[in-house]
Each structure stands twice: as structure tokens, then as C-alpha cells.
Amino acid sequence: MFRSLIFTILCGFAAADTSSEMDQHWELWNQTHNKVYFHQIEELGRRQIWEENLEMINVHNLETSLGLHTYKLGMNHLGGNTTEEIAGSPTGTIVPSDLDRNPSDFIWVNTSLPDSLDWMDADLVIEVKKQGGCASCWAFSAARALEGQLKKSAGTLRSLSAQNLLDCSPKYGSNGCKGGFMTQAFHYVIENQGIDSDYSYPYTGKSMDCHKCASPIPLMQKTCEVQLV
């Protein structure tokens, strides 16, 4: 009887420690991502979703360590959202009806291809960006592609402005925060002969009037535009 009582008490302490750690983890996640809840019921609901997502992440990463997957998962600012909510968030990719899908001509060379290729290992990719509630994924995709090309041609990895593309490419068919396509952004960059840096033209998460910054910075033209060569 006494041993059973001791076991029950120890289990209670263990559960309390686990609950305390989970509380701290929850509070830290809220602080990190500036989460605000207007009602306690809302917070309780979001926490339940967050805990379910956290458990899914932990199970997946355990399976990865056993060789069942080739990648790991991590908790981010969307951890309190359901799969349905995330799927219903703005994506913004609108493929033009007149998009030219004809393949380009390729020149084959006598070389072998690697089994795999990670652009992060080649230092051609910057950190992941957040588009927020603006359907601007097309602009971020175009900017990230240009960053890799700039790194390959100029040797410098620089964050380029998705906001510049968001604001200045509507004349080429894009719709700002209502969606667009990468080719529309590329047409703007070609005619404009460049794109602003993210530093000189920061992201706001909403469609703005097209403008150019006034002061030049390294690798920029006088209008703060990156010259792609």
C-alpha cells in the first residue's frame, strides 16, 4: 500500500513538472511571436491546437532520427493554427492565362550530375521570410530566385525587396497583395534594370505606391537598385 502511494505521489510530481515545462514553452512561444488573445476561451483553444501540433512535430522528428524521414520539423508562428486555417491563408500565386510554357533550349555538356543539391550549402539562399496577411508569395519567390543569381554573378548574397516587386509590377499584370506571378515580377526587373534591396525598400505586408529610395548603398545603382549582370 505504501509503495503504491509513493508511486502515485511521484507520478503526480512528474506530471506537475511536465505541465510546468509546457506552460513555460507556451508562454515563450507567445512572447516570441507576439501572440495576443482577447478571451481566455480563445487562448485555451489555441493552446490545445498548439500542443497537438507540437506533439506531431516531436513524433515526426523522432521518426526522422530512426531514418523514417529525411527532414525535421520545427515550431513556428503558425503553431496555433489548424491545417485548414493554414491552407485557407493567402497564397497569391495566380498563373497568367497567356503564360508561355514552351521549354527553353538546353545545351548538353559532358558532365555528371550530383545525386542531390542543397542551395543552402552553396550559400545561395537567405533566411525564410514572412508574408503575413498579404498574398505576396509570388513576389518573395521572384526575389529569392534573383538573390541566388546575384550571388552567382556578383559573389554577394543580399536580401532583395519583395515589396519593390509588390508595388512596382502591377503594370505587368500582378495585383499586389491580391496575387501575382513570378514572370510578372521578372518583366518589371528587366525593364527597370534592377531591383531594390530589402534594406532600402522594406516589406510592409500591404500594397503601396511604387517608389525608389534616394541614397545609394554598395552594389546598388544611384536609385538603390541592384544591377544584375
Coordinates of C-alpha atoms in Angstrom, one line a residue:
M1 CA 0.0 0.0 0.0
F2 CA 2.8 2.4 1.0
R3 CA 4.7 1.6 -2.2
S4 CA 1.6 2.3 -4.3
L5 CA 1.1 5.6 -2.5
I6 CA 4.8 6.6 -3.1
F7 CA 4.4 5.7 -6.8
T8 CA 1.3 7.8 -7.1
I9 CA 2.9 10.8 -5.5
L10 CA 6.0 10.5 -7.8
C11 CA 3.8 10.3 -10.8
G12 CA 2.0 13.4 -9.6
F13 CA 5.2 15.3 -9.3
A14 CA 6.3 14.2 -12.7
A15 CA 3.0 15.3 -14.3
A16 CA 3.3 18.6 -12.5
D17 CA 6.9 19.1 -13.8
T18 CA 5.8 18.3 -17.3
S19 CA 2.8 20.7 -17.1
S20 CA 5.1 23.4 -15.8
E21 CA 7.6 22.9 -18.6
M22 CA 4.7 23.0 -21.1
D23 CA 3.4 26.2 -19.6
Q24 CA 6.8 27.9 -19.9
H25 CA 7.1 26.6 -23.5
W26 CA 3.7 28.0 -24.3
E27 CA 4.4 31.4 -22.8
L28 CA 7.8 31.6 -24.5
W29 CA 6.2 30.8 -27.9
N30 CA 3.5 33.5 -27.3
Q31 CA 6.2 36.1 -26.4
T32 CA 8.4 35.2 -29.4
H33 CA 5.6 35.6 -31.9
N34 CA 3.7 38.5 -30.1
K35 CA 0.5 36.5 -29.7
V36 CA -2.5 38.3 -28.2
Y37 CA -5.7 36.6 -27.1
F38 CA -8.9 38.6 -26.4
H39 CA -10.6 35.8 -24.4
Q40 CA -9.4 33.0 -22.2
I41 CA -11.5 30.6 -24.2
E42 CA -9.6 31.6 -27.3
E43 CA -6.3 31.1 -25.6
L44 CA -7.3 27.7 -24.4
G45 CA -8.4 26.7 -27.8
R46 CA -5.2 27.9 -29.5
R47 CA -3.1 26.1 -26.8
Q48 CA -4.8 22.8 -27.5
I49 CA -4.1 23.2 -31.2
W50 CA -0.5 24.2 -30.4
E51 CA 0.0 21.2 -28.1
E52 CA -1.3 18.8 -30.8
N53 CA 1.0 20.4 -33.4
L54 CA 3.9 20.2 -31.0
E55 CA 3.3 16.5 -30.4
M56 CA 3.1 15.9 -34.1
I57 CA 6.4 17.7 -34.6
N58 CA 8.1 15.7 -31.8
V59 CA 6.8 12.4 -33.2
H60 CA 8.0 13.3 -36.7
N61 CA 11.4 14.3 -35.6
L62 CA 11.7 11.1 -33.5
E63 CA 10.9 9.1 -36.7
T64 CA 13.4 11.2 -38.6
S65 CA 16.1 10.1 -36.1
L66 CA 15.1 6.5 -36.8
G67 CA 15.6 7.0 -40.6
L68 CA 11.9 7.1 -41.5
H69 CA 12.1 10.7 -42.9
T70 CA 14.8 12.8 -44.5
Y71 CA 13.8 16.1 -42.9
K72 CA 12.9 17.6 -39.5
L73 CA 10.1 19.9 -38.5
G74 CA 10.1 22.8 -36.1
M75 CA 7.5 25.1 -34.3
N76 CA 6.9 28.5 -35.9
H77 CA 4.4 31.3 -35.7
L78 CA 1.7 29.1 -37.3
G79 CA 1.8 26.6 -34.5
G80 CA -1.5 27.7 -33.0
N81 CA -3.4 27.3 -36.3
T82 CA -5.2 24.3 -37.7
T83 CA -4.2 22.7 -41.0
E84 CA -7.5 24.1 -42.5
E85 CA -6.7 27.6 -41.4
I86 CA -3.2 27.5 -42.8
A87 CA -4.5 26.0 -46.1
G88 CA -7.0 28.9 -46.3
S89 CA -4.5 31.6 -45.7
P90 CA -3.4 33.9 -48.7
T91 CA -1.1 32.2 -51.2
G92 CA -1.3 34.6 -54.1
T93 CA 0.0 32.5 -56.9
I94 CA -2.1 33.4 -60.0
V95 CA -0.8 31.8 -63.1
P96 CA -1.3 34.1 -66.2
S97 CA -3.6 32.7 -68.9
D98 CA -1.1 33.7 -71.5
L99 CA 2.0 32.2 -69.8
D100 CA 4.5 30.8 -72.3
R101 CA 5.1 27.2 -71.2
N102 CA 7.4 26.3 -74.1
P103 CA 10.7 24.8 -72.8
S104 CA 13.9 26.7 -73.4
D105 CA 16.7 25.3 -75.5
F106 CA 19.4 23.5 -73.4
I107 CA 23.0 22.8 -74.3
W108 CA 24.2 19.4 -73.1
V109 CA 27.7 19.2 -71.8
N110 CA 29.8 16.3 -70.8
T111 CA 29.4 16.4 -67.1
S112 CA 27.9 14.3 -64.3
L113 CA 25.1 15.4 -62.1
P114 CA 25.2 15.1 -58.3
D115 CA 22.8 12.8 -56.6
S116 CA 21.4 15.7 -54.6
L117 CA 21.9 19.5 -54.4
D118 CA 21.3 21.8 -51.5
W119 CA 21.4 25.5 -52.4
M120 CA 21.9 26.4 -48.7
D121 CA 25.2 24.6 -48.8
A122 CA 26.1 26.7 -51.8
D123 CA 25.2 29.9 -49.8
L124 CA 22.6 30.9 -52.4
V125 CA 19.6 31.1 -50.1
I126 CA 18.8 33.6 -47.3
E127 CA 16.5 33.1 -44.3
V128 CA 12.8 32.3 -44.7
K129 CA 10.6 35.4 -44.9
K130 CA 7.1 36.0 -43.5
Q131 CA 4.5 37.3 -46.0
G132 CA 1.8 38.0 -43.3
G133 CA -1.7 38.5 -44.4
C134 CA -0.7 39.8 -47.9
A135 CA -0.9 37.3 -50.8
S136 CA 2.7 38.1 -51.9
C137 CA 4.3 34.7 -52.1
W138 CA 4.9 35.3 -55.8
A139 CA 7.0 38.4 -55.1
F140 CA 9.0 36.6 -52.4
S141 CA 9.6 33.7 -54.8
A142 CA 10.8 36.0 -57.5
A143 CA 13.1 37.9 -55.1
R144 CA 14.6 34.7 -53.8
A145 CA 15.4 33.5 -57.3
L146 CA 17.1 36.8 -58.2
E147 CA 19.1 36.7 -54.9
G148 CA 20.7 33.3 -56.0
Q149 CA 21.5 34.7 -59.4
L150 CA 23.0 37.8 -57.9
K151 CA 25.2 35.7 -55.6
K152 CA 26.4 33.6 -58.5
S153 CA 27.2 36.6 -60.7
A154 CA 28.5 39.2 -58.1
G155 CA 29.6 36.9 -55.2
T156 CA 27.4 38.7 -52.7
L157 CA 24.2 37.2 -51.1
R158 CA 21.9 40.2 -50.5
S159 CA 18.3 40.3 -49.5
L160 CA 16.2 41.8 -52.3
S161 CA 12.9 43.6 -51.9
A162 CA 9.7 41.7 -52.3
Q163 CA 7.9 45.0 -51.5
N164 CA 9.6 46.6 -54.6
L165 CA 8.1 43.9 -56.8
L166 CA 4.7 44.1 -54.9
D167 CA 4.4 47.8 -55.6
C168 CA 6.0 48.3 -58.9
S169 CA 5.0 45.3 -61.1
P170 CA 1.2 45.8 -61.4
K171 CA 1.6 47.3 -64.9
Y172 CA 3.0 43.8 -65.9
G173 CA -0.1 42.0 -64.7
S174 CA 0.4 41.5 -60.9
N175 CA -2.2 42.5 -58.4
G176 CA -0.1 43.4 -55.3
C177 CA -1.4 41.8 -52.2
K178 CA -4.2 40.1 -54.2
G179 CA -1.8 37.9 -56.0
G180 CA 0.5 37.7 -59.0
F181 CA 3.1 35.5 -60.7
M182 CA 6.9 35.4 -60.8
T183 CA 7.2 36.2 -64.5
Q184 CA 5.4 39.5 -64.0
A185 CA 8.0 40.5 -61.4
F186 CA 10.8 39.4 -63.7
H187 CA 9.4 41.6 -66.5
Y188 CA 9.5 44.6 -64.2
V189 CA 13.1 43.9 -63.1
I190 CA 14.2 43.5 -66.8
E191 CA 12.6 46.8 -67.8
N192 CA 13.7 48.6 -64.7
Q193 CA 17.2 47.1 -65.0
G194 CA 17.3 46.2 -61.3
I195 CA 15.5 45.7 -58.1
D196 CA 15.8 47.5 -54.7
S197 CA 17.4 45.8 -51.7
D198 CA 15.2 44.7 -48.8
Y199 CA 17.1 47.2 -46.6
S200 CA 16.3 50.2 -48.9
Y201 CA 12.7 49.1 -49.7
P202 CA 11.5 47.1 -46.6
Y203 CA 8.5 44.8 -46.6
T204 CA 5.2 46.3 -45.2
G205 CA 2.8 43.5 -45.8
K206 CA 0.5 45.7 -47.9
S207 CA 0.4 47.2 -51.4
M208 CA 1.9 50.6 -51.6
D209 CA 2.7 53.2 -54.2
C210 CA 5.8 52.4 -56.3
H211 CA 8.9 54.4 -55.3
K212 CA 12.7 54.2 -55.2
C213 CA 15.0 55.1 -52.3
A214 CA 17.3 58.1 -52.6
S215 CA 20.7 57.1 -51.2
P216 CA 22.9 54.5 -52.9
I217 CA 24.5 51.6 -51.0
P218 CA 27.2 49.1 -52.1
L219 CA 26.3 47.1 -55.2
M220 CA 23.4 49.4 -55.9
Q221 CA 22.9 52.0 -58.6
K222 CA 22.1 55.6 -57.7
T223 CA 18.4 54.6 -57.3
C224 CA 19.4 51.9 -54.8
E225 CA 18.7 49.2 -57.4
V226 CA 20.8 46.1 -57.7
Q227 CA 22.3 45.8 -61.1
L228 CA 22.0 42.2 -62.2
V229 CA 24.8 41.3 -64.6

